């Protein structure tokens, strides 16, 4: 066996790797927040009285959940310019991640809304709260508490999936890995290190979200 | 310059979709075999065996599939194995599928009441027979919906093998797009083909889920 693993390039690459990791975290932070806000609206609209709205959102969710993220990304980045919508890679990545995230979390949030007992809504209405107050102050907090673990998993999955946005030249972790291995010719070692960074980030992000949940959700995360 | 008609685009995409289907089928079959092995390790009573399976599952669920594919694609040649994109794609997706399937089925095994194990051993069955005749059939029945759901995820994941150079649907669509400069149309059709593959399975999984709820 003539091959010797070489990690000598690593000390010059730490800065690039840290930069890439920061970009990955930035992407997931923005798209997670935007995705969850949109999916709360989506899940509420899917339970509204307007049949057209319900079907539109249902169709959107099915379309996104049954096509690969990579294809969605290419469609947004390469396809939309032919409609005159030209997007910066980072914007396209955030848009694709948010739209993808929203479809999955709409289902999750919806399940949470359904899990809140009907009596809660009735009690709140009986106390004279307006329907919007009932939703924001009574139903939504309870729903979020139920679905918090599922949301956490979905955010971590999305972060791992964001590795694909390197394909449209967003300078995140995988993109930096591609550049590094092209420069050092140490492809295996490079991807090995980057894989460990991803592993650390997914464990760290999960811990952070669980800790955040324990801190801010009444009664903590189950 | 070759002129691409709409029919040429669709025909070539459909031909490429065969490779997506084949890769999904092979990886799913491989994932079932390896996943069973991991399942046995995961529910083992020996702590270090169980620990190994936990790390295995955690590793595949905690890193991007793209990185797993890159590691196989660039790593196996270092061991002296000649490797084609197809081999790396099948191997990567199989290993990844095994981790996810083992974790899904573990939930099923743990949901089988303890009395079933007791009944099995009181009939004089040894461990393997208990698993094969009593526990696994029930565990598989309970987890049929998430298993089909994972198949959908696997089909979508095959898109990533285009990045290591496997000539499936997405890679072919990139080539067609480079020739026709009609990304909106090309990627739109690609999305529709994936949708046509995945949506029936999603519906089937939903139906299984509702049926399981009724029991």
CSV table of C-alpha atoms in Angstrom, one decimal, chain A residues 1 3 5 59 62-71 74-75 78-80 82-83 104 107 156-157 159-161 163-164 166-167 173-174 177-178 181 187-189 191-196 198-200 202-203, chain B residues 58-68 70-72 74-80 152-153 155-157 159-160 162-163 170 173-174 177 183-185 187-188 190-192 194-196 198-200 202-203 206:
chain,number,residue,atom,x,y,z
A,1,UNK,CA,0.0,0.0,0.0
A,3,UNK,CA,-0.8,5.7,0.1
A,5,UNK,CA,-2.7,10.0,4.6
A,59,UNK,CA,-50.5,20.9,-3.8
A,62,UNK,CA,-46.9,17.5,-2.2
A,63,UNK,CA,-44.9,19.0,-5.1
A,64,UNK,CA,-42.0,19.9,-2.9
A,65,UNK,CA,-42.0,16.7,-0.8
A,66,UNK,CA,-42.0,14.5,-3.9
A,67,UNK,CA,-39.1,16.1,-5.8
A,68,UNK,CA,-35.4,16.2,-4.9
A,69,UNK,CA,-34.0,19.3,-3.3
A,70,UNK,CA,-31.2,19.4,-5.9
A,71,UNK,CA,-33.8,19.7,-8.7
A,74,UNK,CA,-31.5,24.0,-10.1
A,75,UNK,CA,-35.0,25.0,-11.2
A,78,UNK,CA,-31.1,28.1,-13.6
A,79,UNK,CA,-34.8,28.0,-14.5
A,80,UNK,CA,-36.1,31.2,-13.1
A,82,UNK,CA,-35.6,32.5,-18.3
A,83,UNK,CA,-38.7,34.2,-16.6
A,104,UNK,CA,-42.0,19.8,5.4
A,107,UNK,CA,-47.0,19.2,7.7
A,156,UNK,CA,-30.8,19.4,11.3
A,157,UNK,CA,-31.9,17.4,8.2
A,159,UNK,CA,-28.7,21.7,7.4
A,160,UNK,CA,-27.2,18.4,6.1
A,161,UNK,CA,-29.1,18.8,2.9
A,163,UNK,CA,-24.4,20.6,1.3
A,164,UNK,CA,-26.0,20.5,-2.2
A,166,UNK,CA,-22.3,24.1,-3.2
A,167,UNK,CA,-23.4,23.0,-6.7
A,173,UNK,CA,-18.8,24.2,3.8
A,174,UNK,CA,-19.0,21.7,0.9
A,177,UNK,CA,-14.1,21.3,0.6
A,178,UNK,CA,-14.4,21.1,-3.2
A,181,UNK,CA,-9.4,19.2,-2.5
A,187,UNK,CA,-9.6,14.5,-1.7
A,188,UNK,CA,-10.2,11.8,0.8
A,189,UNK,CA,-8.6,13.6,3.7
A,191,UNK,CA,-13.9,15.2,2.7
A,192,UNK,CA,-13.0,13.2,5.8
A,193,UNK,CA,-12.3,16.4,7.8
A,194,UNK,CA,-15.4,18.2,6.4
A,195,UNK,CA,-17.6,15.2,7.2
A,196,UNK,CA,-16.4,15.4,10.8
A,198,UNK,CA,-20.7,18.4,9.6
A,199,UNK,CA,-21.1,15.7,12.2
A,200,UNK,CA,-20.0,18.1,14.9
A,202,UNK,CA,-25.3,18.5,13.5
A,203,UNK,CA,-24.7,17.2,17.0
B,58,UNK,CA,-25.7,8.3,14.1
B,59,UNK,CA,-22.9,8.7,11.6
B,60,UNK,CA,-25.1,8.2,8.5
B,61,UNK,CA,-27.9,10.3,10.0
B,62,UNK,CA,-25.6,13.1,11.2
B,63,UNK,CA,-23.6,13.7,8.0
B,64,UNK,CA,-24.7,14.8,4.5
B,65,UNK,CA,-25.2,12.0,2.0
B,66,UNK,CA,-23.1,14.0,-0.4
B,67,UNK,CA,-20.1,13.7,1.9
B,68,UNK,CA,-20.7,10.0,2.3
B,70,UNK,CA,-17.5,11.7,-1.8
B,71,UNK,CA,-15.7,9.7,0.9
B,72,UNK,CA,-16.5,6.4,-0.9
B,74,UNK,CA,-12.3,9.1,-3.3
B,75,UNK,CA,-11.7,6.7,-0.4
B,76,UNK,CA,-12.1,3.3,-1.9
B,77,UNK,CA,-9.4,3.9,-4.6
B,78,UNK,CA,-7.0,4.5,-1.8
B,79,UNK,CA,-7.6,0.9,-0.7
B,80,UNK,CA,-6.7,-0.2,-4.2
B,152,UNK,CA,-39.5,8.0,-1.4
B,153,UNK,CA,-36.6,9.8,0.4
B,155,UNK,CA,-35.4,8.0,-4.7
B,156,UNK,CA,-35.0,11.7,-4.2
B,157,UNK,CA,-31.5,11.0,-2.8
B,159,UNK,CA,-30.3,12.9,-7.5
B,160,UNK,CA,-27.1,13.5,-5.5
B,162,UNK,CA,-25.2,13.0,-10.3
B,163,UNK,CA,-22.6,15.1,-8.5
B,170,UNK,CA,-30.3,15.0,-13.0
B,173,UNK,CA,-30.8,16.9,-17.5
B,174,UNK,CA,-27.7,19.0,-16.9
B,177,UNK,CA,-29.7,21.9,-20.5
B,183,UNK,CA,-33.4,25.2,-18.0
B,184,UNK,CA,-37.0,26.1,-17.1
B,185,UNK,CA,-38.4,23.4,-19.4
B,187,UNK,CA,-35.7,21.0,-14.9
B,188,UNK,CA,-39.5,21.4,-14.9
B,190,UNK,CA,-37.2,16.5,-14.4
B,191,UNK,CA,-39.2,17.6,-11.4
B,192,UNK,CA,-42.4,16.1,-13.0
B,194,UNK,CA,-39.5,12.6,-9.9
B,195,UNK,CA,-43.0,13.6,-8.9
B,196,UNK,CA,-44.5,10.8,-11.0
B,198,UNK,CA,-42.6,9.5,-5.8
B,199,UNK,CA,-46.2,10.7,-5.5
B,200,UNK,CA,-47.8,7.3,-5.8
B,202,UNK,CA,-46.3,8.8,-0.9
B,203,UNK,CA,-50.0,8.2,-1.3
B,206,UNK,CA,-50.3,7.6,3.6
